[in-house]
Amino acid sequence: MQQANLKEDRIHGDPLYPIRVYEICCQPGEELLELHWHDELEFLMLTKGKAVFRVSMDDYELEAGEAIFVNSGQLHSGRISANEECFFTAVVFHSDILGGERFDLVREKYINPLIQQKFVTPAHITHHTAEERELLALLLQVFDLNINERPLYELSTKGLLQVIISKLIMLGGPAFRELPPSVNPTHIDRLKLIIEYMQMNYSSPIRLEDLAAIVSFSESYFCRYFKGFTGKSPLEYLNQVRAQRAAFLLKDTNKKITEISFDVGFNTLSYFIGVFKTHFGHTPSEYRKRLRTNEGTGGYSRIIVSS
């Protein structure tokens, strides 16, 4: 995703139909899904390959046919876990599609507690149980309806999403829970602030002490806190952001590699090349050559189809 901010600024669907379905293909060496969040809910199904998706503080290894659920406001990202292309399909939708107005019983009894993470619901949906398989089959119907715009797809999709959410809640009990201290909403909001700062200022020098000061943490505690949520140190995450931005510039511009290195915040070319190769498996020049070869042969690195 090429947004500068951590929170997506794209509109999923429109106010009258706040639902959108995406099909995405990612080649080995590319970032499958950048760390981000949005107010909408999301179901994401892997349709080819193997990948690891991170939702909040947990990693889930998905094989083709499995799915994850991402609640409103949850940080999530994904990466390919094998040296092969990866496909996934996602439906992103606003909670308003599930419940009615302010005093709607369904919203008050089920939807609000769901988005407040008071229900025990699974993030990883597998083929292990009949209930999970049924949920996955319903997701496939949602994808088919919207990608092909079947007759009455809007009405059918709304009904299916309500059934899917009810089955998701039932998979957890349903039961209520208290959020553990590690996922305190205040802590998550602070993390979002830090990551947004990195994504907005990656081209400038960013010091660890500056990041820690934003949330009034000591540097040592800040490092533990950041890695606990993202699985990466602040420097590792910052280098990932810079490498991803460099990849966009290599693809979309004719800038020299040295110029791109400085544009994305690296002080030395050799360090930039090393970091880039760590993240993409190729040097910047190899990556650019590979992209242009794919374009010349009709290949692609990413396709998005939306309803």
Short mmCIF file of C-alpha atoms in Angstrom, two decimals:
data_model
loop_
_atom_site.label_atom_id
_atom_site.label_comp_id
_atom_site.label_asym_id
_atom_site.label_seq_id
_atom_site.Cartn_x
_atom_site.Cartn_y
_atom_site.Cartn_z
CA MET A 1 0.00 0.00 0.00
CA GLN A 2 1.39 3.32 -1.01
CA GLN A 3 -0.26 5.59 1.53
CA ALA A 4 2.07 7.73 3.58
CA ASN A 5 0.04 7.29 6.74
CA LEU A 6 -0.37 4.22 8.88
CA LYS A 7 -4.14 4.62 8.83
CA GLU A 8 -5.54 3.92 5.39
CA ASP A 9 -7.06 6.97 3.74
CA ARG A 10 -8.78 5.02 0.98
CA ILE A 11 -12.57 4.72 0.99
CA HIS A 12 -13.77 1.13 0.91
CA GLY A 13 -16.91 1.13 -1.21
CA ASP A 14 -19.16 4.17 -0.88
CA PRO A 15 -21.55 5.56 1.80
CA LEU A 16 -24.49 3.69 0.29
CA TYR A 17 -22.55 0.42 0.03
CA PRO A 18 -19.55 0.51 2.39
CA ILE A 19 -18.14 -2.81 1.21
CA ARG A 20 -15.25 -3.57 -1.09
CA VAL A 21 -13.61 -6.76 -2.27
CA TYR A 22 -9.96 -6.88 -3.34
CA GLU A 23 -7.89 -9.51 -5.12
CA ILE A 24 -4.14 -9.07 -4.68
CA CYS A 25 -1.15 -10.89 -6.12
CA CYS A 26 2.33 -10.52 -4.66
CA GLN A 27 5.59 -11.87 -6.04
CA PRO A 28 8.45 -13.29 -3.90
CA GLY A 29 10.53 -10.50 -2.42
CA GLU A 30 7.63 -8.04 -2.27
CA GLU A 31 5.85 -6.86 0.85
CA LEU A 32 2.50 -8.65 0.93
CA LEU A 33 0.68 -6.25 3.22
CA GLU A 34 2.19 -3.21 4.90
CA LEU A 35 1.47 -2.62 8.57
CA HIS A 36 -1.65 -0.45 8.74
CA TRP A 37 -5.10 -0.15 10.27
CA HIS A 38 -8.56 1.08 9.33
CA ASP A 39 -11.91 1.61 11.00
CA GLU A 40 -13.59 -1.05 8.86
CA LEU A 41 -13.67 -4.78 9.59
CA GLU A 42 -11.92 -7.19 7.23
CA PHE A 43 -11.84 -10.84 6.28
CA LEU A 44 -8.80 -11.86 4.24
CA MET A 45 -8.46 -15.27 2.59
CA LEU A 46 -5.22 -16.65 1.18
CA THR A 47 -5.99 -18.30 -2.16
CA LYS A 48 -2.50 -19.33 -3.27
CA GLY A 49 0.88 -19.73 -1.60
CA LYS A 50 1.84 -19.46 2.06
CA ALA A 51 1.98 -16.33 4.20
CA VAL A 52 2.25 -15.06 7.73
CA PHE A 53 -0.22 -12.39 8.82
CA ARG A 54 0.23 -10.37 11.97
CA VAL A 55 -2.91 -9.11 13.73
CA SER A 56 -2.31 -6.98 16.80
CA MET A 57 0.55 -8.81 18.57
CA ASP A 58 0.04 -12.31 17.14
CA ASP A 59 1.37 -14.02 14.01
CA TYR A 60 -0.71 -16.52 12.03
CA GLU A 61 0.67 -18.86 9.37
CA LEU A 62 -1.89 -19.26 6.60
CA GLU A 63 -2.10 -21.83 3.85
CA ALA A 64 -4.29 -21.52 0.78
CA GLY A 65 -7.98 -21.56 1.68
CA GLU A 66 -7.55 -20.21 5.21
CA ALA A 67 -8.54 -16.73 6.36
CA ILE A 68 -7.97 -14.14 9.04
CA PHE A 69 -10.38 -11.71 10.65
CA VAL A 70 -9.21 -8.16 11.37
CA ASN A 71 -11.33 -6.13 13.74
CA SER A 72 -11.88 -2.39 13.54
CA GLY A 73 -8.72 -0.45 14.46
CA GLN A 74 -6.45 -3.49 14.69
CA LEU A 75 -2.91 -3.19 13.37
CA HIS A 76 -2.21 -5.85 10.76
CA SER A 77 0.38 -6.77 8.16
CA GLY A 78 1.45 -9.74 6.05
CA ARG A 79 4.50 -11.31 4.46
CA ILE A 80 5.14 -14.22 2.13
CA SER A 81 6.58 -17.24 3.95
CA ALA A 82 7.71 -19.24 0.91
CA ASN A 83 9.60 -18.42 -2.26
CA GLU A 84 6.51 -18.42 -4.47
CA GLU A 85 3.88 -15.95 -5.58
CA CYS A 86 1.01 -15.34 -3.23
CA PHE A 87 -2.63 -14.45 -3.84
CA PHE A 88 -5.25 -13.30 -1.39
CA THR A 89 -8.78 -11.93 -1.53
CA ALA A 90 -10.18 -9.57 1.07
CA VAL A 91 -13.53 -8.04 1.89
CA VAL A 92 -13.39 -4.76 3.82
CA PHE A 93 -16.63 -3.36 5.21
CA HIS A 94 -17.93 -0.82 7.68
CA SER A 95 -19.79 -2.05 10.74
CA ASP A 96 -22.81 0.07 9.74
CA ILE A 97 -23.66 -2.59 7.17
CA LEU A 98 -24.21 -5.10 10.00
CA GLY A 99 -26.44 -3.12 12.36
CA GLY A 100 -28.96 -0.37 12.03
CA GLU A 101 -29.19 3.01 13.63
CA ARG A 102 -28.11 4.17 17.05
CA PHE A 103 -30.70 2.23 19.05
CA ASP A 104 -30.71 -0.89 16.91
CA LEU A 105 -30.74 -4.04 19.08
CA VAL A 106 -28.31 -5.92 16.85
CA ARG A 107 -25.80 -3.08 17.01
CA GLU A 108 -26.08 -2.67 20.77
CA LYS A 109 -26.08 -6.37 21.62
CA TYR A 110 -23.58 -7.73 19.11
CA ILE A 111 -21.83 -5.27 16.80
CA ASN A 112 -20.62 -2.72 19.33
CA PRO A 113 -19.21 -5.40 21.68
CA LEU A 114 -17.54 -7.03 18.66
CA ILE A 115 -15.69 -3.90 17.52
CA GLN A 116 -14.83 -3.14 21.17
CA GLN A 117 -13.16 -6.59 21.21
CA LYS A 118 -15.31 -7.80 24.09
CA PHE A 119 -16.18 -11.05 22.33
CA VAL A 120 -13.73 -13.93 22.19
CA THR A 121 -13.41 -14.35 18.43
CA PRO A 122 -10.73 -16.19 16.42
CA ALA A 123 -8.41 -14.22 14.16
CA HIS A 124 -7.31 -17.33 12.23
CA ILE A 125 -10.02 -19.33 10.46
CA THR A 126 -8.89 -22.77 9.31
CA HIS A 127 -10.45 -25.94 7.90
CA HIS A 128 -10.18 -27.79 11.21
CA THR A 129 -13.87 -27.69 12.14
CA ALA A 130 -17.14 -27.86 10.25
CA GLU A 131 -18.09 -24.43 11.60
CA GLU A 132 -14.91 -22.86 10.25
CA ARG A 133 -15.34 -24.54 6.86
CA GLU A 134 -18.88 -23.21 6.66
CA LEU A 135 -17.66 -19.69 7.41
CA LEU A 136 -14.97 -19.97 4.73
CA ALA A 137 -17.54 -21.14 2.19
CA LEU A 138 -19.69 -18.10 2.96
CA LEU A 139 -16.68 -15.83 2.42
CA LEU A 140 -16.14 -17.38 -1.00
CA GLN A 141 -19.74 -16.51 -1.84
CA VAL A 142 -19.15 -12.90 -0.82
CA PHE A 143 -16.06 -12.71 -3.03
CA ASP A 144 -17.85 -14.21 -6.02
CA LEU A 145 -20.90 -11.97 -5.65
CA ASN A 146 -18.87 -8.76 -5.61
CA ILE A 147 -16.09 -9.56 -8.07
CA ASN A 148 -18.61 -10.72 -10.69
CA GLU A 149 -21.41 -8.35 -9.61
CA ARG A 150 -24.01 -11.08 -9.55
CA PRO A 151 -27.70 -10.09 -9.57
CA LEU A 152 -28.71 -8.50 -6.24
CA TYR A 153 -25.10 -8.81 -5.00
CA GLU A 154 -25.46 -5.85 -2.64
CA LEU A 155 -28.46 -7.33 -0.83
CA SER A 156 -26.99 -10.84 -0.75
CA THR A 157 -23.63 -9.58 0.51
CA LYS A 158 -25.19 -7.70 3.41
CA GLY A 159 -27.09 -10.80 4.50
CA LEU A 160 -24.05 -13.05 4.15
CA LEU A 161 -21.83 -10.72 6.17
CA GLN A 162 -24.36 -10.71 8.99
CA VAL A 163 -24.41 -14.52 8.98
CA ILE A 164 -20.60 -14.66 8.82
CA ILE A 165 -20.25 -12.34 11.81
CA SER A 166 -22.77 -14.35 13.82
CA LYS A 167 -20.82 -17.54 13.07
CA LEU A 168 -17.55 -15.82 13.99
CA ILE A 169 -18.98 -14.82 17.37
CA MET A 170 -20.30 -18.34 17.92
CA LEU A 171 -16.83 -19.77 17.24
CA GLY A 172 -15.71 -17.99 20.37
CA GLY A 173 -18.51 -19.10 22.61
CA PRO A 174 -19.93 -16.49 22.52
CA ALA A 175 -18.19 -15.19 25.64
CA PHE A 176 -17.05 -11.83 26.91
CA ARG A 177 -13.50 -11.06 27.93
CA GLU A 178 -11.41 -8.34 29.44
CA LEU A 179 -8.57 -7.10 27.26
CA PRO A 180 -5.15 -7.97 28.71
CA PRO A 181 -2.91 -5.05 29.72
CA SER A 182 -0.65 -5.73 26.72
CA VAL A 183 -3.40 -4.65 24.33
CA ASN A 184 -4.54 -1.65 26.32
CA PRO A 185 -6.18 0.75 23.79
CA THR A 186 -3.99 3.59 25.07
CA HIS A 187 -0.84 1.58 24.31
CA ILE A 188 -2.11 0.76 20.83
CA ASP A 189 -2.96 4.41 20.14
CA ARG A 190 0.57 5.37 21.15
CA LEU A 191 2.01 2.77 18.81
CA LYS A 192 -0.11 4.05 15.94
CA LEU A 193 1.19 7.54 16.64
CA ILE A 194 4.81 6.35 16.52
CA ILE A 195 4.41 4.36 13.32
CA GLU A 196 2.55 7.19 11.63
CA TYR A 197 5.41 9.51 12.61
CA MET A 198 7.92 7.10 11.02
CA GLN A 199 5.87 6.80 7.85
CA MET A 200 5.53 10.57 7.56
CA ASN A 201 9.18 11.40 8.33
CA TYR A 202 11.15 8.44 6.96
CA SER A 203 13.17 10.69 4.63
CA SER A 204 14.57 12.68 7.58
CA PRO A 205 16.93 11.55 10.35
CA ILE A 206 14.94 9.76 13.08
CA ARG A 207 16.60 9.03 16.41
CA LEU A 208 15.48 6.45 18.93
CA GLU A 209 15.38 9.07 21.67
CA ASP A 210 13.01 11.20 19.58
CA LEU A 211 10.59 8.30 19.10
CA ALA A 212 10.66 7.40 22.79
CA ALA A 213 10.03 11.02 23.72
CA ILE A 214 6.85 11.17 21.63
CA VAL A 215 5.18 8.67 23.98
CA SER A 216 7.17 9.66 27.10
CA PHE A 217 8.91 6.29 27.43
CA SER A 218 12.52 5.51 28.29
CA GLU A 219 14.48 4.24 25.29
CA SER A 220 14.88 0.72 26.70
CA TYR A 221 11.18 0.35 27.56
CA PHE A 222 10.19 1.87 24.23
CA CYS A 223 12.24 -0.74 22.33
CA ARG A 224 10.60 -3.63 24.23
CA TYR A 225 7.15 -2.08 23.82
CA PHE A 226 7.59 -1.51 20.08
CA LYS A 227 8.95 -4.99 19.35
CA GLY A 228 6.20 -6.60 21.41
CA PHE A 229 3.57 -5.18 19.08
CA THR A 230 5.33 -5.25 15.71
CA GLY A 231 7.81 -8.10 16.05
CA LYS A 232 10.55 -5.72 14.93
CA SER A 233 12.87 -3.25 16.61
CA PRO A 234 12.22 0.44 15.82
CA LEU A 235 15.26 0.49 13.51
CA GLU A 236 14.17 -2.68 11.71
CA TYR A 237 10.73 -1.23 11.13
CA LEU A 238 12.10 2.13 9.99
CA ASN A 239 14.44 0.40 7.54
CA GLN A 240 11.50 -1.62 6.23
CA VAL A 241 9.50 1.56 5.62
CA ARG A 242 12.44 3.16 3.84
CA ALA A 243 13.08 0.07 1.71
CA GLN A 244 9.41 -0.08 0.71
CA ARG A 245 9.42 3.59 -0.29
CA ALA A 246 12.60 2.99 -2.28
CA ALA A 247 10.89 0.09 -4.08
CA PHE A 248 8.06 2.42 -5.16
CA LEU A 249 10.58 4.96 -6.49
CA LEU A 250 12.51 2.25 -8.34
CA LYS A 251 9.30 1.17 -10.00
CA ASP A 252 7.63 4.51 -10.67
CA THR A 253 10.55 6.85 -11.43
CA ASN A 254 13.80 6.94 -13.39
CA LYS A 255 15.77 8.40 -10.50
CA LYS A 256 19.29 7.15 -9.97
CA ILE A 257 19.74 4.64 -7.17
CA THR A 258 22.03 7.02 -5.26
CA GLU A 259 19.35 9.71 -5.39
CA ILE A 260 16.67 7.30 -4.21
CA SER A 261 18.90 6.24 -1.32
CA PHE A 262 19.06 9.79 0.01
CA ASP A 263 15.38 10.48 -0.77
CA VAL A 264 14.28 7.69 1.57
CA GLY A 265 16.59 8.63 4.44
CA PHE A 266 19.78 6.56 4.01
CA ASN A 267 23.06 8.39 4.48
CA THR A 268 25.27 5.89 2.68
CA LEU A 269 24.64 3.97 -0.54
CA SER A 270 26.24 0.74 0.69
CA TYR A 271 23.99 0.63 3.78
CA PHE A 272 20.93 1.29 1.62
CA ILE A 273 21.84 -1.54 -0.76
CA GLY A 274 22.36 -3.94 2.15
CA VAL A 275 19.04 -3.06 3.79
CA PHE A 276 17.16 -3.23 0.51
CA LYS A 277 18.56 -6.66 -0.32
CA THR A 278 17.62 -7.91 3.15
CA HIS A 279 13.99 -6.94 2.57
CA PHE A 280 13.55 -7.76 -1.12
CA GLY A 281 16.17 -10.42 -1.82
CA HIS A 282 17.71 -8.33 -4.59
CA THR A 283 19.88 -5.22 -4.83
CA PRO A 284 18.05 -2.06 -5.97
CA SER A 285 19.47 -2.35 -9.49
CA GLU A 286 18.47 -6.03 -9.71
CA TYR A 287 15.00 -5.20 -8.41
CA ARG A 288 14.48 -2.45 -11.01
CA LYS A 289 15.74 -4.71 -13.81
CA ARG A 290 13.43 -7.51 -12.67
CA LEU A 291 10.42 -5.18 -12.64
CA ARG A 292 11.12 -3.95 -16.14
CA THR A 293 11.63 -7.48 -17.40
CA ASN A 294 8.25 -8.48 -15.97
CA GLU A 295 6.59 -5.47 -17.59
CA GLY A 296 8.17 -6.28 -20.90
CA THR A 297 6.88 -9.86 -20.83
CA GLY A 298 3.40 -8.92 -19.68
CA GLY A 299 4.03 -10.04 -16.10
CA TYR A 300 2.83 -8.18 -13.07
CA SER A 301 3.76 -7.72 -9.47
CA ARG A 302 0.42 -6.73 -8.02
CA ILE A 303 -3.17 -6.72 -9.23
CA ILE A 304 -6.11 -5.23 -7.41
CA VAL A 305 -9.69 -5.93 -8.50
CA SER A 306 -12.47 -4.25 -6.58
CA SER A 307 -16.21 -4.13 -6.79
#
